[in-house]
Short mmCIF file of C-alpha atoms (C1' of nucleotides) in Angstrom, two decimals:
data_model
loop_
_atom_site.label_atom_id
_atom_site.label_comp_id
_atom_site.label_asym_id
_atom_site.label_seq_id
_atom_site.Cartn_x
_atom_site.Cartn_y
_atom_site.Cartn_z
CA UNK A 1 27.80 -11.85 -23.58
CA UNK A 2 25.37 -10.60 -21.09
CA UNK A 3 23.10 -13.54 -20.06
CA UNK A 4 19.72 -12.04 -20.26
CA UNK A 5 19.40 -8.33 -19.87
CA UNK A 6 15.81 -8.04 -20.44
CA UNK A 7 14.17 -5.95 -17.60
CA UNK A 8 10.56 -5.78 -17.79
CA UNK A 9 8.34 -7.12 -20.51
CA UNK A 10 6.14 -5.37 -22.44
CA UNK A 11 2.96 -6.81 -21.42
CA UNK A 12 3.78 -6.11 -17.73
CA UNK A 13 4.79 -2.42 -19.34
CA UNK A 14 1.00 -1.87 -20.24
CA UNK A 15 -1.33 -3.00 -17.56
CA UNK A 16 -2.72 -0.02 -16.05
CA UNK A 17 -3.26 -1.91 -12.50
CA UNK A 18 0.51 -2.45 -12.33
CA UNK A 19 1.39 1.15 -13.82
CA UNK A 20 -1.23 2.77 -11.13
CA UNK A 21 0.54 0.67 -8.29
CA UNK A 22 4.48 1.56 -9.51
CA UNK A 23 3.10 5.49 -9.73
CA UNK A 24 1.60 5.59 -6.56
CA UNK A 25 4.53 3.82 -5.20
CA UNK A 26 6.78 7.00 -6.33
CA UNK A 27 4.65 9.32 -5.38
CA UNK A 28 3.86 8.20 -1.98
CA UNK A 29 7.49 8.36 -1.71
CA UNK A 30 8.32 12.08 -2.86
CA UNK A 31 5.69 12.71 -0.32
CA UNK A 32 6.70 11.37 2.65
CA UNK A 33 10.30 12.04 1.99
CA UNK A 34 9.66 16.09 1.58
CA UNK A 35 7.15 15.69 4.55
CA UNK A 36 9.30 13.36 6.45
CA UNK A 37 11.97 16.33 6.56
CA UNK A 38 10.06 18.25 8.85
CA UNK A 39 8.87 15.28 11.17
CA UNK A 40 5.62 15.50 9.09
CA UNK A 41 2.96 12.63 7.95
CA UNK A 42 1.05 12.86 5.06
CA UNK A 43 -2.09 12.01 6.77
CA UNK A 44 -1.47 15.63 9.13
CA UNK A 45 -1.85 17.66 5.99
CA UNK A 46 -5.10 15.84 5.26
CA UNK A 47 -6.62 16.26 8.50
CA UNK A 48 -5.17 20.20 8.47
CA UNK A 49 -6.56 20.38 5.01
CA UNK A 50 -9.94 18.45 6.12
CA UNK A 51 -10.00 21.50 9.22
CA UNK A 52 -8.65 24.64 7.12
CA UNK A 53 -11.43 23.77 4.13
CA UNK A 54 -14.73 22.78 6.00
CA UNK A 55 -14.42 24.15 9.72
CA UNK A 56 -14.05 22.43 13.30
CA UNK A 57 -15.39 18.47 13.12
CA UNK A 58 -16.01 15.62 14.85
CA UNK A 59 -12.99 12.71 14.90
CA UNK A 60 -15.48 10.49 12.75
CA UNK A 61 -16.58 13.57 10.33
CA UNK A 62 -12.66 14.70 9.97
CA UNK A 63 -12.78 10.64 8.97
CA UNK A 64 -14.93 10.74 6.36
CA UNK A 65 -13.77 14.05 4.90
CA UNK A 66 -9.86 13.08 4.75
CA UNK A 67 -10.35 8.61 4.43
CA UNK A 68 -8.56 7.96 7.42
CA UNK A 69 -9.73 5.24 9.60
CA UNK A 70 -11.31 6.89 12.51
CA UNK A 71 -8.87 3.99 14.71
CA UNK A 72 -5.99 5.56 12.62
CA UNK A 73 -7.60 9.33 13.27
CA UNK A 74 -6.84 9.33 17.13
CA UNK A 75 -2.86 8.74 16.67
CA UNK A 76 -3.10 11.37 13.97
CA UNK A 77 -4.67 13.85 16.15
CA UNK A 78 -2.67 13.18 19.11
CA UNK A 79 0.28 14.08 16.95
CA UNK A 80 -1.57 17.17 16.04
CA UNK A 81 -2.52 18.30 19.34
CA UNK A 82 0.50 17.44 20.99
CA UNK A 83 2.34 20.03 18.44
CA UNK A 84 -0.32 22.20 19.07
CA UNK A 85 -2.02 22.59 15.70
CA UNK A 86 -5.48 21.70 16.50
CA UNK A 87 -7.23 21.57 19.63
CA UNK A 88 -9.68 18.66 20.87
CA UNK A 89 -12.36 18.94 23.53
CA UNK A 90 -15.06 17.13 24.03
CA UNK A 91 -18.64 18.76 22.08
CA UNK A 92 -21.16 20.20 25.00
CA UNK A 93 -23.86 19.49 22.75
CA UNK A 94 -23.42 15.69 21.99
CA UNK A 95 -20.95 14.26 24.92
CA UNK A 96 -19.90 10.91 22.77
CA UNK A 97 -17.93 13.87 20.40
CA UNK A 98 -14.69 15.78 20.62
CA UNK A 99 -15.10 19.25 18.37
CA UNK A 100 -11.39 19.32 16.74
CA UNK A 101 -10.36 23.09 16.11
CA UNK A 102 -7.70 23.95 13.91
CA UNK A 103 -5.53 26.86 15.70
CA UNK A 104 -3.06 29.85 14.60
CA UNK A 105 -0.19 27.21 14.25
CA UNK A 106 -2.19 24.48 12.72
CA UNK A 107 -2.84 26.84 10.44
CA UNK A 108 0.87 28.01 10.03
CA UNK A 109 1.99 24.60 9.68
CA UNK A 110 -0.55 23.63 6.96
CA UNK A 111 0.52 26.43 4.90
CA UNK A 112 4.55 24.70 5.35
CA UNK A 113 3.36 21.61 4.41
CA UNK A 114 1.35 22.84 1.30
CA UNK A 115 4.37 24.03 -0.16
CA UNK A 116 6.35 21.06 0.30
CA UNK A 117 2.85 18.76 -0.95
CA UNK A 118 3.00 20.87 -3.65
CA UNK A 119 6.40 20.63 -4.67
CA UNK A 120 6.61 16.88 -4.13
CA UNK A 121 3.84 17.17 -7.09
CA UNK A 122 6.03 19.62 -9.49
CA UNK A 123 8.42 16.73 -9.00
CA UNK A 124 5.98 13.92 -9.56
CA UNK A 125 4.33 15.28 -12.90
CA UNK A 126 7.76 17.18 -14.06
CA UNK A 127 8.18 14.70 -17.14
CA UNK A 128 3.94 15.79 -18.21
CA UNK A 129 3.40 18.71 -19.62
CA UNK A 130 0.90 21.28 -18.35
CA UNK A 131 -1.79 19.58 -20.26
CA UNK A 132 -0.83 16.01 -19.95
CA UNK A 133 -0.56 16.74 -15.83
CA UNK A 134 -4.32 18.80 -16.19
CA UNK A 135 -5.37 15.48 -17.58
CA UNK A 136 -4.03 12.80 -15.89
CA UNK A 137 -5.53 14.58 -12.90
CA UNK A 138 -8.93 14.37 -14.47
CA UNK A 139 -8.79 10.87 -15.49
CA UNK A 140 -7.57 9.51 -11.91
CA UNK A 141 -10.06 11.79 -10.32
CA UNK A 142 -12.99 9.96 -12.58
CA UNK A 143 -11.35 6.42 -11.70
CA UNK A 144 -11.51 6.79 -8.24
CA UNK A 145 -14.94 8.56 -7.78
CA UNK A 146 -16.29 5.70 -9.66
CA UNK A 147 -14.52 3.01 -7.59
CA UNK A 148 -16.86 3.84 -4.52
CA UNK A 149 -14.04 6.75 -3.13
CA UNK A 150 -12.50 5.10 -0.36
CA UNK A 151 -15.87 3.61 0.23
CA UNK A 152 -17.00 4.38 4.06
CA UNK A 153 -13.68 4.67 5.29
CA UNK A 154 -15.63 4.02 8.63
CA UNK B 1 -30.41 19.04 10.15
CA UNK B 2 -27.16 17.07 9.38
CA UNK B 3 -23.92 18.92 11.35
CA UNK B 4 -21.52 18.61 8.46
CA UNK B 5 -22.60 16.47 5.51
CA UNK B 6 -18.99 17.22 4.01
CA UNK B 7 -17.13 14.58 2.40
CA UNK B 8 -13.56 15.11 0.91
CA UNK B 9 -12.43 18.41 0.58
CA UNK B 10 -11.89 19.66 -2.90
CA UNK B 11 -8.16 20.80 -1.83
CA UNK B 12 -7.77 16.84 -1.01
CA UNK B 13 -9.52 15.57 -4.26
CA UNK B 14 -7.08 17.02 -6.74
CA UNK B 15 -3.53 15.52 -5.38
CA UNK B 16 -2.17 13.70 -7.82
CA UNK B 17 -0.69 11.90 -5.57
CA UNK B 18 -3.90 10.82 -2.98
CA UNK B 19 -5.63 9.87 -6.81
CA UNK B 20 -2.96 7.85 -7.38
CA UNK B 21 -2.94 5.89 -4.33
CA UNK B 22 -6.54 5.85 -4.12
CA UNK B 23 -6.92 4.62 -7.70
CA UNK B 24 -3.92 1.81 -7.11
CA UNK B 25 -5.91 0.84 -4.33
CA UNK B 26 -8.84 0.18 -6.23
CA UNK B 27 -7.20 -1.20 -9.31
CA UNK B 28 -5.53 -3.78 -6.94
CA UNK B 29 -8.50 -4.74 -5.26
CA UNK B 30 -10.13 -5.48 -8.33
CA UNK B 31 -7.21 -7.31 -9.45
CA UNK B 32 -6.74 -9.31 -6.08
CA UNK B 33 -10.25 -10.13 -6.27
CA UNK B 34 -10.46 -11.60 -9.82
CA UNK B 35 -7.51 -13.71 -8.94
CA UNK B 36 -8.26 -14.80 -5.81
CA UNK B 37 -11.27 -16.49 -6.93
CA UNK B 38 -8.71 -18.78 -8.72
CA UNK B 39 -6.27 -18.99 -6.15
CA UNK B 40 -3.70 -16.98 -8.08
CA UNK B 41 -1.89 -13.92 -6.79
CA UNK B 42 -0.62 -10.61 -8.16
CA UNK B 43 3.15 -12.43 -8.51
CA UNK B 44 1.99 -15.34 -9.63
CA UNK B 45 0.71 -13.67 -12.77
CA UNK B 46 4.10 -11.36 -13.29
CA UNK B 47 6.55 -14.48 -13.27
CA UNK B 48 4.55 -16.62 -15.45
CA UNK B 49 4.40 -13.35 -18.18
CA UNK B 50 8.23 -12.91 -17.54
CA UNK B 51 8.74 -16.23 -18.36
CA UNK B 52 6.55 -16.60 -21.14
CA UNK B 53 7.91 -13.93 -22.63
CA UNK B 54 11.07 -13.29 -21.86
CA UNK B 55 12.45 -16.94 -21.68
CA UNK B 56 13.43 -19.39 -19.01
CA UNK B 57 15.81 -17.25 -16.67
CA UNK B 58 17.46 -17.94 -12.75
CA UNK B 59 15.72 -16.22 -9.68
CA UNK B 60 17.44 -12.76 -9.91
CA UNK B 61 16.37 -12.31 -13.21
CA UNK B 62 13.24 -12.89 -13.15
CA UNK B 63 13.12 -10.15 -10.17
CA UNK B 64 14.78 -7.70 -12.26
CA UNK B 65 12.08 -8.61 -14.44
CA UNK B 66 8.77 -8.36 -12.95
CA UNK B 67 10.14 -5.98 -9.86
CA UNK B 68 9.31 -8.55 -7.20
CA UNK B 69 12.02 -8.72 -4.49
CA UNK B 70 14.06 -11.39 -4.61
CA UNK B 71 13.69 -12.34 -1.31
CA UNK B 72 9.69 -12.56 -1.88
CA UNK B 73 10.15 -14.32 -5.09
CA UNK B 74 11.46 -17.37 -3.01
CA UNK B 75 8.03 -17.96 -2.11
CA UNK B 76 5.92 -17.17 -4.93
CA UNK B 77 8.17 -19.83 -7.07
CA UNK B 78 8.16 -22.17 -4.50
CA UNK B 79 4.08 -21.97 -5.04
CA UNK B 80 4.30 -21.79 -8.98
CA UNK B 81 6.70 -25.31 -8.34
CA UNK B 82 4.03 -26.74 -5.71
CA UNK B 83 1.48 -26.31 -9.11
CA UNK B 84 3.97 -27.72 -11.45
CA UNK B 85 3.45 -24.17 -13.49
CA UNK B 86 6.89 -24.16 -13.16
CA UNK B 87 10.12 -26.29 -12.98
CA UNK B 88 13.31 -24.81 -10.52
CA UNK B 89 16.70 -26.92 -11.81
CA UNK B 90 20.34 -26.03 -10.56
CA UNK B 91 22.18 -24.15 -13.65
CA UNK B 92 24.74 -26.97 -14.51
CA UNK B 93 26.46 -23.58 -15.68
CA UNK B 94 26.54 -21.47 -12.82
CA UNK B 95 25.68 -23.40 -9.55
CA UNK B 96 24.85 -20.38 -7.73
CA UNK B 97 22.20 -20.30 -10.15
CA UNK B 98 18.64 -21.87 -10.35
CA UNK B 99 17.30 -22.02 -13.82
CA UNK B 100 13.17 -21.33 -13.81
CA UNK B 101 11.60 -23.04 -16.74
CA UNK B 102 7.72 -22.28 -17.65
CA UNK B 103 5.71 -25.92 -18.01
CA UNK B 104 2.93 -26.50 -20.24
CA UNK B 105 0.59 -26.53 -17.46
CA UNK B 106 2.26 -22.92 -16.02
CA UNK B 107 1.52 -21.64 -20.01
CA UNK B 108 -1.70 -23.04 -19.54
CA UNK B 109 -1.84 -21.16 -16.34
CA UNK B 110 -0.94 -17.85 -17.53
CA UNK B 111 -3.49 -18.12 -20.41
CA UNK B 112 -6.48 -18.55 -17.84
CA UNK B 113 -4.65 -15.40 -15.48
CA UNK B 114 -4.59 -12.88 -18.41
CA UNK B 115 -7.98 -13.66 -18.82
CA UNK B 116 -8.70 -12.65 -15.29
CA UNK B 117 -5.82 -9.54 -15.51
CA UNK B 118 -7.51 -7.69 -18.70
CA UNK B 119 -11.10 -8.47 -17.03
CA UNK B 120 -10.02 -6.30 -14.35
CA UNK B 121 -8.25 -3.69 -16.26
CA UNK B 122 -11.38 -3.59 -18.34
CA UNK B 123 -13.63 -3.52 -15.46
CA UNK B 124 -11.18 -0.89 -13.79
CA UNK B 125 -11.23 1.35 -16.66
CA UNK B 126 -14.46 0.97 -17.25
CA UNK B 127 -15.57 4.77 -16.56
CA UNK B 128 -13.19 6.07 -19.42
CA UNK B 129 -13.43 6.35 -23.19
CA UNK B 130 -11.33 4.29 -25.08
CA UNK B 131 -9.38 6.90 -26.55
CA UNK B 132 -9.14 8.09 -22.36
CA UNK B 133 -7.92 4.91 -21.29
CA UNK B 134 -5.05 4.45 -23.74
CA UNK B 135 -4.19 8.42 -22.47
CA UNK B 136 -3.76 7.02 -18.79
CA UNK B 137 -2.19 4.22 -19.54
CA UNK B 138 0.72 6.35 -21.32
CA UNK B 139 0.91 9.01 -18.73
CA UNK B 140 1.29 6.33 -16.38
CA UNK B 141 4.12 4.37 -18.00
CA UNK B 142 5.60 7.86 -18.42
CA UNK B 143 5.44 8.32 -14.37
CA UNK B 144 6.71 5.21 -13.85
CA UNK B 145 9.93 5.11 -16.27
CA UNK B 146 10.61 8.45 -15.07
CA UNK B 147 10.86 7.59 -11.14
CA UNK B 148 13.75 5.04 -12.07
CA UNK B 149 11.25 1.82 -12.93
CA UNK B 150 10.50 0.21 -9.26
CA UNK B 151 14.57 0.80 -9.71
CA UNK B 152 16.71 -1.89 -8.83
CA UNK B 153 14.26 -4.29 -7.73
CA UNK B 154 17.31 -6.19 -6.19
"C1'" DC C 1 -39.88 5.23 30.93
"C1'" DT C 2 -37.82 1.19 28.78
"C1'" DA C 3 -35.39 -1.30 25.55
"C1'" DC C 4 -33.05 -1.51 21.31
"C1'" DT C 5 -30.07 0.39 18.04
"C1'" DT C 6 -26.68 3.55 16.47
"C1'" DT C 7 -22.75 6.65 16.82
"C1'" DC C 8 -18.59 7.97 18.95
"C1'" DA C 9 -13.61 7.70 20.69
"C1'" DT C 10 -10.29 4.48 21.75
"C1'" DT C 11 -7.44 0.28 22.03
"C1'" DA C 12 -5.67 -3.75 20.17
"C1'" DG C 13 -4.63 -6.64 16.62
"C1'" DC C 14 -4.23 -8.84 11.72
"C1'" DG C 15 -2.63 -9.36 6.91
"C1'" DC C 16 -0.34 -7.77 3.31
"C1'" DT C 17 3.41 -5.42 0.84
"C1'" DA C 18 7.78 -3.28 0.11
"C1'" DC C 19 12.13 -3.57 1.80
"C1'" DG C 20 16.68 -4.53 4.36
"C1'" DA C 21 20.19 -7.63 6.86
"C1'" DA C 22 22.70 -11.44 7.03
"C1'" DC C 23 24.63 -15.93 5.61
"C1'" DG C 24 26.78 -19.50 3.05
"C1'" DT C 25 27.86 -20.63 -1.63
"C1'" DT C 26 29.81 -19.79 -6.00
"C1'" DT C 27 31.89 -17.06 -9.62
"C1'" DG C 28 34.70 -13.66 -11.96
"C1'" DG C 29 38.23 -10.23 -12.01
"C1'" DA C 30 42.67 -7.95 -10.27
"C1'" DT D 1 45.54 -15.85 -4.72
"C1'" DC D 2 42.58 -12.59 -2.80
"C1'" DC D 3 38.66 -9.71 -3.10
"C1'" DA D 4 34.42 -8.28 -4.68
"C1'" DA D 5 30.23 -9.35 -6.50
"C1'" DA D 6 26.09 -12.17 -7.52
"C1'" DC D 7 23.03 -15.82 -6.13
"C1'" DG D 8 19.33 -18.22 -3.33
"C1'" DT D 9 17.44 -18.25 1.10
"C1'" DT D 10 15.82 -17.10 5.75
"C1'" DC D 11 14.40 -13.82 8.95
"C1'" DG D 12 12.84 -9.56 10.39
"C1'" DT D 13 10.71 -4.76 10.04
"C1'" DA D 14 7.76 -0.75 9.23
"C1'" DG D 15 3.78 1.21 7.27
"C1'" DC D 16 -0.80 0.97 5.60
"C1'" DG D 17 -5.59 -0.50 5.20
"C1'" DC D 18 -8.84 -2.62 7.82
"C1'" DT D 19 -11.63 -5.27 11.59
"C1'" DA D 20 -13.16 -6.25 16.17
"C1'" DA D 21 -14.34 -5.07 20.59
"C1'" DT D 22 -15.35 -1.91 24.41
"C1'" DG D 23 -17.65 1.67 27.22
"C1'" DA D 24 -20.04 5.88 26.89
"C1'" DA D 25 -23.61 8.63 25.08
"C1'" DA D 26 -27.41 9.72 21.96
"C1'" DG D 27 -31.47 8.66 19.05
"C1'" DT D 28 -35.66 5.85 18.35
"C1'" DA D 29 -39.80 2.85 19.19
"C1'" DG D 30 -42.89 0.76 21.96
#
DNA sequence: CTACTTTCATTAGCGCTACGAACGTTTGGA
DNA sequence: TCCAAACGTTCGTAGCGCTAATGAAAGTAG
């Protein structure tokens, strides 16, 4: 006679704050473990992907384009330079700048870590179907545009 | 002429998993927000529904339940007790046990919360058709009881 | 030209959340 | 009887989002 084997009720089963927060917990964790296997971050593969899409940046544009904090950006970029993958010098045109330049390797490595981002995905939508993954895509992408994006992200 | 008006890459804004965490941040700022204006938390909310709905049950349980570590949930019952929305009694039948008993004043409580919860939700889901936001909330709770719940929750 | 405001890179720090370690107590099973 | 497990509790940790403050440089107004 099991005491009380009643995990999780129902109402806590259907609030879509809770649901969003237990999803994102998963997925942030298929992410950084698949990343975390080649001494990769998450937030590199933004910043490559911020470089690769739109061209060479400022610290605070490569900020607003990925929705890191430009206080977390310099860490990031550190990382990044000191594997080699972007280059940072400071912008002859507007001294308060560095111009951040993805290289050859930068380049190499984001294609790595697009593969394993986009398997870490396969895994996190595996129990959707095509459709229901198309859609679920759409529906967060219209949640969190309307919620002011990240906002600033200063 | 603005250098690079270019904010989040397209590559960036269709990761399931960045929407995800961008949309649980959101949704739990909202959340936060609502019940922060009544000096409630998050927990507070998820052990009062547990109980409420579930039954009077000891610490571990109600962890099990509602996913909050049972280290944390020290704390978070120790405030419910302070507010007499709940009552924390040795279990005459297990003493390793404590038995956690909602009060009429924690019911009481809960009814006023889940007026501030399903605000938010509403206010959260706000940019989605009904028919969308029932979608969501299904994917979601398909996510989440695929990636082993929030799993043991010990 | 001067004075004010803004932007930039950088450092340091805070608060919250999820999580683990350890401990003493108690219980149940071999 | 011995061992393993569960319980409540305390303490500590790491990561993330975010703010504040600083010195340098640029833009803007008077």
């Amino acid at each position: 006679m099991s005491p009380t084997p009643n995990p999780t009720p129902a109402r806590l089963r259907t609030i879509p704050s809770r649901l969003l927060a237990g999803a994102a917990l998963a997925a942030d964790r298929l992410v950084s473990e698949r990343l975390a296997a080649e001494g990769a971050h998450k937030w590199h593969f933004a910043v490559l992907v911020a470089l690769a899409e739109a061209g060479a940046a400022s610290q605070a544009e490569l900020s607003r384009r990925t929705g890191i904090y430009r206080s977390d950006m310099v860490a990031v970029l550190n990382e990044l330079a000191d594997a080699e993958c972007i280059r940072r010098e400071p912008d002859p045109a507007d001294r308060r700048r560095n111009v951040i330049t993805l290289t050859p390797t930068g380049r190499h490595r984001l294609e790595r870590l697009d593969t394993l981002i986009t398997d870490a995905q396969r895994e996190l939508l595996a129990p959707l179907t095509p459709d229901q993954q198309d859609e679920l895509t759409r529906l967060l992408a219209v949640l969190t545009e309307h919620h002011h994006p990240p906002h600033g992200a200063q």
